[in-house]
Amino acid sequence: MTDIPTRKRWRRSEIGFVAIIVTALVSGAALLWWPRGAGLGRADPNDSSQTAQGRVVYNLRCASCHGENLQGQPNWQERRPDGKLPAPPHDANGHTWHHPDDQLFGFVKNGIVPYAPAGYKSDMPAFGGVLIDEEIWAVLAYIKSKWPADIQERQEQINRQANQ
């Protein structure tokens, strides 16, 4: 009779062990299969609450360099004497929309230098220690909300290609 309770405990631990293994396998498979950036966040220019949050964060953290109207700094494509480029515009005249969201997110979170060629110099700081991911996605949503519909669609095509 003492054998039955021992057997029940063993079964419970066995089921728990199997559950842990299955969970780990499913999670690992999901990470490999899931499109990059999915689940990490999303910059939705049609989400009014996200763009409102993004506008506040942008004005606080980004506008001093990139301009209140996303216009960037003058002569943004010409290197200064220190070898750095001025802050680019984020409006339709710039090239921000040429990048997929995951890359833009990385630029804001980690700065430009990790993604640039060796020796590249930039004043773009890494905001990963200042902003939470939700705030970064919100800033990107705000920026995207200022683009004309055709630019938004072209950038969305870039996102789809990047996630294939």
PDB file of C-alpha atoms in Angstrom:
ATOM      1  CA  MET A   1       0.000   0.000   0.000  1.00  0.00           C
ATOM      2  CA  THR A   2       2.904   2.404   0.531  1.00  0.00           C
ATOM      3  CA  ASP A   3       3.752   1.885  -3.111  1.00  0.00           C
ATOM      4  CA  ILE A   4       0.680   3.763  -4.393  1.00  0.00           C
ATOM      5  CA  PRO A   5       1.433   7.254  -2.915  1.00  0.00           C
ATOM      6  CA  THR A   6       5.052   6.995  -4.141  1.00  0.00           C
ATOM      7  CA  ARG A   7       3.843   6.105  -7.611  1.00  0.00           C
ATOM      8  CA  LYS A   8       1.401   9.082  -7.622  1.00  0.00           C
ATOM      9  CA  ARG A   9       4.173  11.521  -6.638  1.00  0.00           C
ATOM     10  CA  TRP A  10       6.445  10.124  -9.326  1.00  0.00           C
ATOM     11  CA  ARG A  11       3.746  10.578 -11.930  1.00  0.00           C
ATOM     12  CA  ARG A  12       3.122  14.174 -10.917  1.00  0.00           C
ATOM     13  CA  SER A  13       6.807  14.997 -11.174  1.00  0.00           C
ATOM     14  CA  GLU A  14       7.013  13.143 -14.463  1.00  0.00           C
ATOM     15  CA  ILE A  15       4.096  15.140 -15.857  1.00  0.00           C
ATOM     16  CA  GLY A  16       5.679  18.365 -14.611  1.00  0.00           C
ATOM     17  CA  PHE A  17       8.982  17.445 -16.241  1.00  0.00           C
ATOM     18  CA  VAL A  18       7.289  16.628 -19.544  1.00  0.00           C
ATOM     19  CA  ALA A  19       5.317  19.886 -19.362  1.00  0.00           C
ATOM     20  CA  ILE A  20       8.543  21.857 -18.882  1.00  0.00           C
ATOM     21  CA  ILE A  21      10.208  20.096 -21.832  1.00  0.00           C
ATOM     22  CA  VAL A  22       7.203  20.631 -24.109  1.00  0.00           C
ATOM     23  CA  THR A  23       6.976  24.299 -23.122  1.00  0.00           C
ATOM     24  CA  ALA A  24      10.677  24.806 -23.835  1.00  0.00           C
ATOM     25  CA  LEU A  25      10.413  23.086 -27.226  1.00  0.00           C
ATOM     26  CA  VAL A  26       7.332  25.039 -28.269  1.00  0.00           C
ATOM     27  CA  SER A  27       8.891  28.340 -27.121  1.00  0.00           C
ATOM     28  CA  GLY A  28      12.133  27.597 -28.955  1.00  0.00           C
ATOM     29  CA  ALA A  29      10.290  26.634 -32.132  1.00  0.00           C
ATOM     30  CA  ALA A  30       8.178  29.793 -31.926  1.00  0.00           C
ATOM     31  CA  LEU A  31      11.287  31.961 -31.627  1.00  0.00           C
ATOM     32  CA  LEU A  32      12.811  30.341 -34.710  1.00  0.00           C
ATOM     33  CA  TRP A  33       9.626  30.378 -36.755  1.00  0.00           C
ATOM     34  CA  TRP A  34       8.076  33.705 -35.680  1.00  0.00           C
ATOM     35  CA  PRO A  35       8.937  36.660 -37.934  1.00  0.00           C
ATOM     36  CA  ARG A  36      11.695  38.893 -36.599  1.00  0.00           C
ATOM     37  CA  GLY A  37      10.331  41.664 -34.450  1.00  0.00           C
ATOM     38  CA  ALA A  38       6.913  40.063 -34.072  1.00  0.00           C
ATOM     39  CA  GLY A  39       5.932  40.022 -30.456  1.00  0.00           C
ATOM     40  CA  LEU A  40       8.671  42.497 -29.609  1.00  0.00           C
ATOM     41  CA  GLY A  41       6.433  45.401 -30.415  1.00  0.00           C
ATOM     42  CA  ARG A  42       4.996  47.220 -33.334  1.00  0.00           C
ATOM     43  CA  ALA A  43       5.001  50.772 -34.593  1.00  0.00           C
ATOM     44  CA  ASP A  44       1.425  51.343 -35.707  1.00  0.00           C
ATOM     45  CA  PRO A  45       0.915  54.801 -37.244  1.00  0.00           C
ATOM     46  CA  ASN A  46      -2.859  54.264 -37.046  1.00  0.00           C
ATOM     47  CA  ASP A  47      -2.867  53.671 -33.273  1.00  0.00           C
ATOM     48  CA  SER A  48      -3.762  57.099 -31.861  1.00  0.00           C
ATOM     49  CA  SER A  49      -2.719  56.271 -28.295  1.00  0.00           C
ATOM     50  CA  GLN A  50       0.655  54.921 -29.448  1.00  0.00           C
ATOM     51  CA  THR A  51       1.307  57.926 -31.694  1.00  0.00           C
ATOM     52  CA  ALA A  52       0.285  60.329 -28.912  1.00  0.00           C
ATOM     53  CA  GLN A  53       2.787  58.684 -26.566  1.00  0.00           C
ATOM     54  CA  GLY A  54       5.356  58.749 -29.361  1.00  0.00           C
ATOM     55  CA  ARG A  55       4.833  62.463 -29.958  1.00  0.00           C
ATOM     56  CA  VAL A  56       5.548  63.209 -26.288  1.00  0.00           C
ATOM     57  CA  VAL A  57       8.688  61.052 -26.229  1.00  0.00           C
ATOM     58  CA  TYR A  58       9.865  62.377 -29.601  1.00  0.00           C
ATOM     59  CA  ASN A  59       9.505  65.988 -28.447  1.00  0.00           C
ATOM     60  CA  LEU A  60      11.367  65.208 -25.235  1.00  0.00           C
ATOM     61  CA  ARG A  61      14.198  63.052 -26.632  1.00  0.00           C
ATOM     62  CA  CYS A  62      14.470  63.479 -30.407  1.00  0.00           C
ATOM     63  CA  ALA A  63      13.257  66.890 -31.561  1.00  0.00           C
ATOM     64  CA  SER A  64      16.347  68.737 -30.339  1.00  0.00           C
ATOM     65  CA  CYS A  65      18.393  67.018 -33.073  1.00  0.00           C
ATOM     66  CA  HIS A  66      15.861  65.781 -35.631  1.00  0.00           C
ATOM     67  CA  GLY A  67      13.609  68.862 -35.475  1.00  0.00           C
ATOM     68  CA  GLU A  68      10.152  69.523 -34.108  1.00  0.00           C
ATOM     69  CA  ASN A  69       8.702  68.799 -37.549  1.00  0.00           C
ATOM     70  CA  LEU A  70      11.008  65.822 -38.239  1.00  0.00           C
ATOM     71  CA  GLN A  71      12.953  67.999 -40.692  1.00  0.00           C
ATOM     72  CA  GLY A  72      16.447  67.053 -39.471  1.00  0.00           C
ATOM     73  CA  GLN A  73      19.451  69.345 -39.358  1.00  0.00           C
ATOM     74  CA  PRO A  74      20.587  71.485 -42.306  1.00  0.00           C
ATOM     75  CA  ASN A  75      22.920  69.828 -44.797  1.00  0.00           C
ATOM     76  CA  TRP A  76      22.224  66.444 -43.224  1.00  0.00           C
ATOM     77  CA  GLN A  77      23.969  64.585 -46.069  1.00  0.00           C
ATOM     78  CA  GLU A  78      27.258  66.513 -45.764  1.00  0.00           C
ATOM     79  CA  ARG A  79      29.846  65.443 -43.208  1.00  0.00           C
ATOM     80  CA  ARG A  80      30.954  68.052 -40.720  1.00  0.00           C
ATOM     81  CA  PRO A  81      34.657  68.665 -39.996  1.00  0.00           C
ATOM     82  CA  ASP A  82      34.472  66.086 -37.172  1.00  0.00           C
ATOM     83  CA  GLY A  83      33.484  63.431 -39.757  1.00  0.00           C
ATOM     84  CA  LYS A  84      29.934  63.058 -38.436  1.00  0.00           C
ATOM     85  CA  LEU A  85      26.750  63.593 -40.388  1.00  0.00           C
ATOM     86  CA  PRO A  86      24.115  65.978 -39.019  1.00  0.00           C
ATOM     87  CA  ALA A  87      20.875  64.420 -37.769  1.00  0.00           C
ATOM     88  CA  PRO A  88      18.780  63.291 -40.751  1.00  0.00           C
ATOM     89  CA  PRO A  89      15.135  64.170 -41.256  1.00  0.00           C
ATOM     90  CA  HIS A  90      12.495  61.608 -40.372  1.00  0.00           C
ATOM     91  CA  ASP A  91       9.872  63.095 -42.634  1.00  0.00           C
ATOM     92  CA  ALA A  92       9.185  61.833 -46.163  1.00  0.00           C
ATOM     93  CA  ASN A  93      12.249  63.736 -47.450  1.00  0.00           C
ATOM     94  CA  GLY A  94      14.666  61.654 -45.408  1.00  0.00           C
ATOM     95  CA  HIS A  95      15.593  58.031 -45.742  1.00  0.00           C
ATOM     96  CA  THR A  96      14.169  56.728 -42.456  1.00  0.00           C
ATOM     97  CA  TRP A  97      11.321  55.065 -44.323  1.00  0.00           C
ATOM     98  CA  HIS A  98      13.838  53.055 -46.378  1.00  0.00           C
ATOM     99  CA  HIS A  99      14.556  50.896 -43.304  1.00  0.00           C
ATOM    100  CA  PRO A 100      12.395  48.148 -41.785  1.00  0.00           C
ATOM    101  CA  ASP A 101      10.939  48.740 -38.333  1.00  0.00           C
ATOM    102  CA  ASP A 102      13.236  46.221 -36.632  1.00  0.00           C
ATOM    103  CA  GLN A 103      16.286  48.085 -37.909  1.00  0.00           C
ATOM    104  CA  LEU A 104      14.864  51.483 -36.914  1.00  0.00           C
ATOM    105  CA  PHE A 105      14.119  50.078 -33.468  1.00  0.00           C
ATOM    106  CA  GLY A 106      17.737  48.901 -33.212  1.00  0.00           C
ATOM    107  CA  PHE A 107      19.073  52.308 -34.281  1.00  0.00           C
ATOM    108  CA  VAL A 108      17.124  54.016 -31.507  1.00  0.00           C
ATOM    109  CA  LYS A 109      17.797  51.414 -28.843  1.00  0.00           C
ATOM    110  CA  ASN A 110      21.481  50.740 -29.602  1.00  0.00           C
ATOM    111  CA  GLY A 111      22.598  53.813 -31.547  1.00  0.00           C
ATOM    112  CA  ILE A 112      23.803  53.775 -35.148  1.00  0.00           C
ATOM    113  CA  VAL A 113      27.409  52.701 -34.638  1.00  0.00           C
ATOM    114  CA  PRO A 114      26.699  48.958 -34.077  1.00  0.00           C
ATOM    115  CA  TYR A 115      25.017  48.836 -37.510  1.00  0.00           C
ATOM    116  CA  ALA A 116      27.477  51.015 -39.406  1.00  0.00           C
ATOM    117  CA  PRO A 117      30.807  50.216 -41.068  1.00  0.00           C
ATOM    118  CA  ALA A 118      33.913  50.144 -38.877  1.00  0.00           C
ATOM    119  CA  GLY A 119      35.120  53.584 -37.898  1.00  0.00           C
ATOM    120  CA  TYR A 120      31.741  55.252 -38.481  1.00  0.00           C
ATOM    121  CA  LYS A 121      31.145  58.236 -36.197  1.00  0.00           C
ATOM    122  CA  SER A 122      27.760  59.464 -35.090  1.00  0.00           C
ATOM    123  CA  ASP A 123      26.168  61.694 -32.489  1.00  0.00           C
ATOM    124  CA  MET A 124      23.158  59.358 -32.340  1.00  0.00           C
ATOM    125  CA  PRO A 125      23.042  58.049 -28.770  1.00  0.00           C
ATOM    126  CA  ALA A 126      21.746  54.656 -27.731  1.00  0.00           C
ATOM    127  CA  PHE A 127      18.440  55.178 -25.951  1.00  0.00           C
ATOM    128  CA  GLY A 128      18.183  51.616 -24.612  1.00  0.00           C
ATOM    129  CA  GLY A 129      19.122  52.760 -21.118  1.00  0.00           C
ATOM    130  CA  VAL A 130      16.767  55.749 -21.266  1.00  0.00           C
ATOM    131  CA  LEU A 131      13.633  54.536 -23.042  1.00  0.00           C
ATOM    132  CA  ILE A 132      11.701  51.322 -22.601  1.00  0.00           C
ATOM    133  CA  ASP A 133      10.875  49.323 -25.726  1.00  0.00           C
ATOM    134  CA  GLU A 134       7.255  50.501 -25.691  1.00  0.00           C
ATOM    135  CA  GLU A 135       8.427  54.124 -25.872  1.00  0.00           C
ATOM    136  CA  ILE A 136      10.759  53.370 -28.777  1.00  0.00           C
ATOM    137  CA  TRP A 137       7.958  51.677 -30.718  1.00  0.00           C
ATOM    138  CA  ALA A 138       5.723  54.660 -29.913  1.00  0.00           C
ATOM    139  CA  VAL A 139       8.283  57.134 -31.292  1.00  0.00           C
ATOM    140  CA  LEU A 140       8.519  55.088 -34.485  1.00  0.00           C
ATOM    141  CA  ALA A 141       4.715  55.005 -34.753  1.00  0.00           C
ATOM    142  CA  TYR A 142       4.612  58.781 -34.356  1.00  0.00           C
ATOM    143  CA  ILE A 143       7.268  59.295 -37.037  1.00  0.00           C
ATOM    144  CA  LYS A 144       5.483  56.928 -39.421  1.00  0.00           C
ATOM    145  CA  SER A 145       2.165  58.691 -38.791  1.00  0.00           C
ATOM    146  CA  LYS A 146       3.651  61.852 -40.305  1.00  0.00           C
ATOM    147  CA  TRP A 147       4.490  60.177 -43.630  1.00  0.00           C
ATOM    148  CA  PRO A 148       2.114  60.359 -46.594  1.00  0.00           C
ATOM    149  CA  ALA A 149       0.083  57.198 -47.252  1.00  0.00           C
ATOM    150  CA  ASP A 150       2.235  56.140 -50.230  1.00  0.00           C
ATOM    151  CA  ILE A 151       5.443  56.354 -48.159  1.00  0.00           C
ATOM    152  CA  GLN A 152       3.804  54.400 -45.323  1.00  0.00           C
ATOM    153  CA  GLU A 153       2.844  51.670 -47.801  1.00  0.00           C
ATOM    154  CA  ARG A 154       6.334  51.536 -49.338  1.00  0.00           C
ATOM    155  CA  GLN A 155       7.886  51.241 -45.869  1.00  0.00           C
ATOM    156  CA  GLU A 156       5.401  48.508 -44.967  1.00  0.00           C
ATOM    157  CA  GLN A 157       6.542  46.601 -48.073  1.00  0.00           C
ATOM    158  CA  ILE A 158      10.120  46.912 -46.780  1.00  0.00           C
ATOM    159  CA  ASN A 159       8.935  45.468 -43.456  1.00  0.00           C
ATOM    160  CA  ARG A 160       7.279  42.518 -45.201  1.00  0.00           C
ATOM    161  CA  GLN A 161      10.425  41.797 -47.225  1.00  0.00           C
ATOM    162  CA  ALA A 162      12.592  41.982 -44.114  1.00  0.00           C
ATOM    163  CA  ASN A 163      10.360  39.495 -42.287  1.00  0.00           C
ATOM    164  CA  GLN A 164      10.350  36.857 -45.035  1.00  0.00           C
TER     165      GLN A 164
END
